[in-house]
Tab-separated table of C-alpha atoms in Angstrom:
chain	number	residue	atom	x	y	z
X	11	UNK	CA	73.534	-49.561	-65.178
X	12	UNK	CA	72.867	-46.493	-64.863
X	13	UNK	CA	69.829	-47.094	-63.448
X	14	UNK	CA	68.875	-43.668	-61.164
X	15	UNK	CA	68.885	-45.952	-57.247
X	16	UNK	CA	65.022	-45.160	-57.307
X	17	UNK	CA	64.471	-48.348	-59.714
X	18	UNK	CA	66.228	-51.131	-57.224
X	19	UNK	CA	63.150	-49.979	-54.597
X	20	UNK	CA	60.450	-50.071	-58.029
X	21	UNK	CA	62.283	-53.567	-58.912
X	22	UNK	CA	61.445	-54.884	-54.991
X	23	UNK	CA	57.897	-53.746	-55.151
X	24	UNK	CA	57.132	-55.763	-58.267
X	25	UNK	CA	59.176	-58.552	-57.378
X	26	UNK	CA	57.721	-58.276	-53.752
X	27	UNK	CA	54.162	-58.854	-55.059
X	28	UNK	CA	54.955	-61.396	-58.002
X	29	UNK	CA	56.417	-63.395	-54.600
X	30	UNK	CA	53.017	-63.725	-53.346
X	31	UNK	CA	51.001	-64.307	-55.780
X	32	UNK	CA	53.456	-67.102	-56.348
X	33	UNK	CA	53.060	-68.380	-53.229
X	34	UNK	CA	48.974	-67.802	-53.161
X	35	UNK	CA	48.338	-69.546	-56.431
X	36	UNK	CA	50.848	-72.252	-57.144
X	37	UNK	CA	52.099	-73.222	-53.434
X	38	UNK	CA	49.377	-75.488	-52.111
X	39	UNK	CA	47.982	-75.260	-48.914
X	40	UNK	CA	49.426	-77.105	-45.717
X	41	UNK	CA	47.079	-79.968	-43.587
X	42	UNK	CA	46.111	-78.646	-40.101
X	43	UNK	CA	45.892	-80.341	-36.727
X	44	UNK	CA	42.569	-81.061	-35.620
X	45	UNK	CA	43.877	-80.451	-31.675
X	46	UNK	CA	45.428	-76.509	-32.919
X	47	UNK	CA	45.098	-74.097	-30.028
X	48	UNK	CA	42.662	-72.732	-31.812
X	49	UNK	CA	40.122	-73.431	-35.945
X	50	UNK	CA	41.442	-69.875	-38.219
X	51	UNK	CA	37.529	-70.710	-39.108
X	52	UNK	CA	36.582	-69.613	-35.597
X	53	UNK	CA	38.421	-67.028	-35.537
X	54	UNK	CA	36.663	-64.970	-38.353
X	55	UNK	CA	33.374	-64.040	-36.486
X	56	UNK	CA	35.472	-62.713	-33.082
X	57	UNK	CA	35.567	-59.545	-31.870
X	58	UNK	CA	38.801	-57.908	-30.573
X	59	UNK	CA	38.962	-58.972	-27.235
X	60	UNK	CA	38.095	-62.057	-28.282
X	61	UNK	CA	40.808	-62.068	-30.778
X	62	UNK	CA	43.566	-60.586	-28.372
X	63	UNK	CA	42.821	-63.076	-25.430
X	64	UNK	CA	42.555	-65.711	-28.358
X	65	UNK	CA	46.163	-64.607	-29.757
X	66	UNK	CA	47.288	-64.958	-26.308
X	67	UNK	CA	45.986	-68.347	-25.653
X	68	UNK	CA	48.113	-69.147	-29.155
X	69	UNK	CA	50.768	-66.722	-27.764
X	70	UNK	CA	51.042	-69.541	-24.085
X	71	UNK	CA	50.718	-72.705	-26.196
X	72	UNK	CA	53.723	-71.502	-27.851
X	73	UNK	CA	55.842	-71.091	-24.865
X	74	UNK	CA	54.516	-74.094	-23.510
X	75	UNK	CA	55.747	-76.352	-26.722
X	76	UNK	CA	58.941	-74.670	-26.398
X	77	UNK	CA	59.284	-76.967	-22.460
X	78	UNK	CA	58.609	-79.461	-24.682
X	79	UNK	CA	62.216	-79.023	-25.887
X	80	UNK	CA	63.297	-83.053	-25.070
X	81	UNK	CA	61.266	-83.968	-28.073
X	82	UNK	CA	62.078	-81.157	-30.595
X	83	UNK	CA	65.744	-80.214	-28.706
X	84	UNK	CA	67.830	-83.627	-30.489
X	85	UNK	CA	65.997	-83.378	-33.800
X	86	UNK	CA	67.821	-79.685	-35.493
X	87	UNK	CA	70.381	-80.597	-32.920
X	88	UNK	CA	72.068	-80.791	-36.124
X	89	UNK	CA	70.505	-78.877	-38.216
X	90	UNK	CA	71.381	-75.496	-35.829
X	91	UNK	CA	74.788	-76.372	-35.910
X	92	UNK	CA	75.070	-77.031	-40.033
X	93	UNK	CA	72.969	-73.020	-40.479
X	94	UNK	CA	75.832	-71.892	-37.853
X	95	UNK	CA	78.135	-72.689	-39.586
X	96	UNK	CA	76.519	-71.871	-43.269
X	97	UNK	CA	75.704	-68.530	-42.021
X	98	UNK	CA	79.104	-67.551	-40.399
X	99	UNK	CA	81.126	-68.178	-43.851
X	100	UNK	CA	77.739	-66.029	-45.401
X	101	UNK	CA	77.782	-63.611	-43.933
X	102	UNK	CA	80.969	-62.804	-43.363
X	103	UNK	CA	82.251	-63.331	-46.690
X	104	UNK	CA	79.059	-61.379	-48.298
X	105	UNK	CA	81.307	-58.870	-46.317
X	106	UNK	CA	84.747	-59.114	-46.976
X	107	UNK	CA	84.029	-60.270	-50.765
X	108	UNK	CA	82.553	-56.389	-51.568
X	109	UNK	CA	85.864	-54.678	-49.588
X	110	UNK	CA	88.769	-57.381	-50.020
X	111	UNK	CA	88.549	-57.630	-54.470
X	112	UNK	CA	90.820	-55.859	-55.378
X	113	UNK	CA	90.554	-52.482	-57.865
X	114	UNK	CA	92.681	-50.113	-60.166
X	115	UNK	CA	91.562	-47.355	-61.329
X	116	UNK	CA	90.346	-47.466	-64.332
X	117	UNK	CA	89.388	-43.897	-66.951
X	118	UNK	CA	85.805	-42.226	-66.591
X	119	UNK	CA	87.144	-42.426	-62.146
X	120	UNK	CA	85.613	-45.577	-62.455
X	121	UNK	CA	87.250	-48.477	-60.860
X	122	UNK	CA	88.087	-51.741	-62.337
X	123	UNK	CA	88.781	-55.574	-60.871
X	124	UNK	CA	91.916	-57.310	-62.918
X	125	UNK	CA	90.898	-60.983	-64.207
X	126	UNK	CA	93.602	-62.517	-64.237
X	127	UNK	CA	94.553	-65.520	-67.240
X	128	UNK	CA	95.324	-67.775	-66.512
X	129	UNK	CA	97.310	-67.867	-70.028
X	130	UNK	CA	99.643	-65.264	-68.050
X	131	UNK	CA	99.437	-61.423	-66.544
X	132	UNK	CA	100.421	-60.676	-69.888
X	133	UNK	CA	96.330	-61.378	-71.091
X	134	UNK	CA	94.530	-60.045	-68.196
X	135	UNK	CA	91.440	-58.760	-69.030
X	136	UNK	CA	89.829	-56.220	-66.970
X	137	UNK	CA	86.439	-55.358	-65.771
X	138	UNK	CA	84.047	-52.493	-64.160
X	139	UNK	CA	83.458	-53.233	-60.599
X	140	UNK	CA	79.578	-53.062	-61.252
X	141	UNK	CA	79.813	-55.915	-63.195
X	142	UNK	CA	81.807	-57.774	-61.703
X	143	UNK	CA	79.452	-57.852	-58.644
X	144	UNK	CA	76.322	-58.583	-60.910
X	145	UNK	CA	78.282	-61.381	-61.293
X	146	UNK	CA	78.788	-62.544	-57.639
X	147	UNK	CA	75.564	-61.552	-57.352
X	148	UNK	CA	74.632	-64.180	-60.276
X	149	UNK	CA	76.819	-66.775	-58.635
X	150	UNK	CA	74.635	-66.337	-55.522
X	151	UNK	CA	71.135	-66.151	-57.616
X	152	UNK	CA	72.328	-69.762	-59.313
X	153	UNK	CA	73.623	-71.831	-55.618
X	154	UNK	CA	70.931	-70.775	-53.531
X	155	UNK	CA	68.558	-71.541	-56.158
X	156	UNK	CA	69.948	-74.608	-57.594
X	157	UNK	CA	70.442	-75.827	-54.074
X	158	UNK	CA	67.483	-75.997	-52.794
X	159	UNK	CA	66.011	-78.683	-55.170
X	160	UNK	CA	68.738	-80.452	-55.000
X	161	UNK	CA	68.586	-81.436	-51.615
X	162	UNK	CA	64.798	-82.670	-51.887
X	163	UNK	CA	66.757	-84.707	-54.715
X	164	UNK	CA	69.385	-86.370	-53.209
X	165	UNK	CA	68.869	-88.803	-49.873
X	166	UNK	CA	68.152	-86.984	-46.832
X	167	UNK	CA	71.488	-86.812	-45.169
X	168	UNK	CA	73.325	-85.494	-41.862
X	169	UNK	CA	72.599	-81.419	-42.595
X	170	UNK	CA	75.972	-80.849	-41.669
X	171	UNK	CA	77.914	-82.224	-44.961
X	172	UNK	CA	77.233	-80.223	-46.883
X	173	UNK	CA	78.836	-77.239	-44.353
X	174	UNK	CA	82.475	-78.811	-46.569
X	175	UNK	CA	80.580	-76.929	-49.790
X	176	UNK	CA	81.043	-73.528	-46.953
X	177	UNK	CA	84.440	-74.174	-46.264
X	178	UNK	CA	85.519	-74.436	-49.692
X	179	UNK	CA	84.024	-71.528	-50.558
X	180	UNK	CA	85.093	-70.030	-47.531
X	181	UNK	CA	89.250	-70.792	-48.496
X	182	UNK	CA	88.673	-69.670	-51.825
X	183	UNK	CA	87.745	-66.037	-51.670
X	184	UNK	CA	89.843	-65.998	-49.560
X	185	UNK	CA	92.206	-65.391	-51.801
X	186	UNK	CA	90.815	-63.025	-52.629
X	187	UNK	CA	91.563	-63.507	-56.575
X	188	UNK	CA	88.602	-62.714	-58.493
X	189	UNK	CA	87.941	-65.658	-60.411
X	190	UNK	CA	88.588	-67.610	-57.242
X	191	UNK	CA	85.723	-65.343	-55.429
X	192	UNK	CA	83.026	-65.703	-58.098
X	193	UNK	CA	83.781	-69.503	-57.562
X	194	UNK	CA	83.867	-69.974	-54.157
X	195	UNK	CA	80.818	-67.198	-53.723
X	196	UNK	CA	78.369	-70.419	-55.084
X	197	UNK	CA	79.858	-72.762	-53.204
X	198	UNK	CA	79.314	-71.080	-50.736
X	199	UNK	CA	75.749	-70.536	-51.392
X	200	UNK	CA	75.028	-74.502	-52.655
X	201	UNK	CA	75.668	-74.614	-49.121
X	202	UNK	CA	72.684	-71.720	-48.199
X	203	UNK	CA	70.368	-73.833	-50.042
X	204	UNK	CA	70.988	-77.704	-49.070
X	205	UNK	CA	71.236	-76.693	-45.620
X	206	UNK	CA	68.266	-74.938	-45.435
X	207	UNK	CA	65.694	-77.523	-47.975
X	208	UNK	CA	67.431	-80.535	-46.133
X	209	UNK	CA	67.024	-78.991	-42.444
X	210	UNK	CA	63.256	-77.869	-43.128
X	211	UNK	CA	63.249	-81.764	-45.037
X	212	UNK	CA	64.569	-83.570	-41.505
X	213	UNK	CA	62.525	-81.306	-39.003
X	214	UNK	CA	59.715	-81.683	-41.371
X	215	UNK	CA	60.000	-85.237	-41.326
X	216	UNK	CA	60.928	-85.328	-38.115
X	217	UNK	CA	57.818	-84.284	-36.915
X	218	UNK	CA	54.733	-86.083	-39.020
X	219	UNK	CA	53.027	-87.503	-36.847
X	220	UNK	CA	50.190	-86.427	-36.107
X	221	UNK	CA	51.017	-85.625	-32.129
X	222	UNK	CA	54.724	-84.277	-33.030
X	223	UNK	CA	53.683	-82.353	-35.528
X	224	UNK	CA	51.973	-79.353	-33.671
X	225	UNK	CA	55.624	-79.240	-32.120
X	226	UNK	CA	56.863	-78.162	-35.726
X	227	UNK	CA	56.796	-74.482	-35.521
X	228	UNK	CA	58.492	-73.738	-32.699
X	229	UNK	CA	61.539	-76.164	-33.876
X	230	UNK	CA	62.015	-74.727	-37.051
X	231	UNK	CA	61.702	-70.991	-35.672
X	232	UNK	CA	64.060	-71.722	-32.507
X	233	UNK	CA	66.830	-73.888	-35.499
X	234	UNK	CA	66.887	-70.367	-37.641
X	235	UNK	CA	67.001	-69.178	-34.000
X	236	UNK	CA	70.025	-70.306	-33.281
X	237	UNK	CA	71.700	-70.747	-36.449
X	238	UNK	CA	71.454	-67.354	-36.967
X	239	UNK	CA	74.045	-66.326	-34.588
X	240	UNK	CA	76.498	-68.156	-36.873
X	241	UNK	CA	74.637	-64.744	-39.355
X	242	UNK	CA	75.341	-62.121	-36.016
X	243	UNK	CA	79.433	-63.426	-35.795
X	244	UNK	CA	80.006	-63.611	-39.045
X	245	UNK	CA	79.080	-59.844	-39.418
X	246	UNK	CA	81.074	-58.172	-36.622
X	247	UNK	CA	83.306	-60.527	-37.518
X	248	UNK	CA	85.134	-59.741	-41.135
X	249	UNK	CA	86.513	-56.781	-40.184
X	250	UNK	CA	89.204	-58.116	-38.398
X	251	UNK	CA	90.848	-59.819	-41.987
X	252	UNK	CA	90.339	-56.603	-43.866
């Protein structure tokens, strides 16, 4: 769009500040268990040595909670599988789409994408690659944003059902048709947001009693860790299909 690359960093910095403002001002404060290992209020007056000891105790508590996998393990089992599948499709096709979308040389040295009309090749329109990718990113935004809210409106279900959207989106993207890739990307990110919100809701609900709530951090952490296996696999295998 003609903007210098530096503007990407400026915009990112500005959006980060806005995000922090929204988080501080509008996200409701969480409820802390009375049995928390370290009370945040008590830590304000600690010196450096005491602060270090408190941190060590917190880490020891986290490790001890990992040992209670029989409690949190079954809760994150299906959410972890759903996230693994979802992240595979997301990372795989985020890279795949950039290299497999058909382009042809255009005027002034800019590559263009042929958008074939359903009325036939005689009605084909052409779009600069930069504008095509901008719309692709908008599809990601729409899908992820809508589905994160939708998952809290719809009844809670097994999050693996949302993997169907990932598969549908992946099939569409694999055909490398520019229009189908837009729609497929929308489906992939619909699945991403829905699985994320539904899984967090499921974990929170399962650990909502005062005793199990202390395991929320380790449960969510391990869910994210296991789910990112799909990210690693997807980001390292897409080259085999180009």
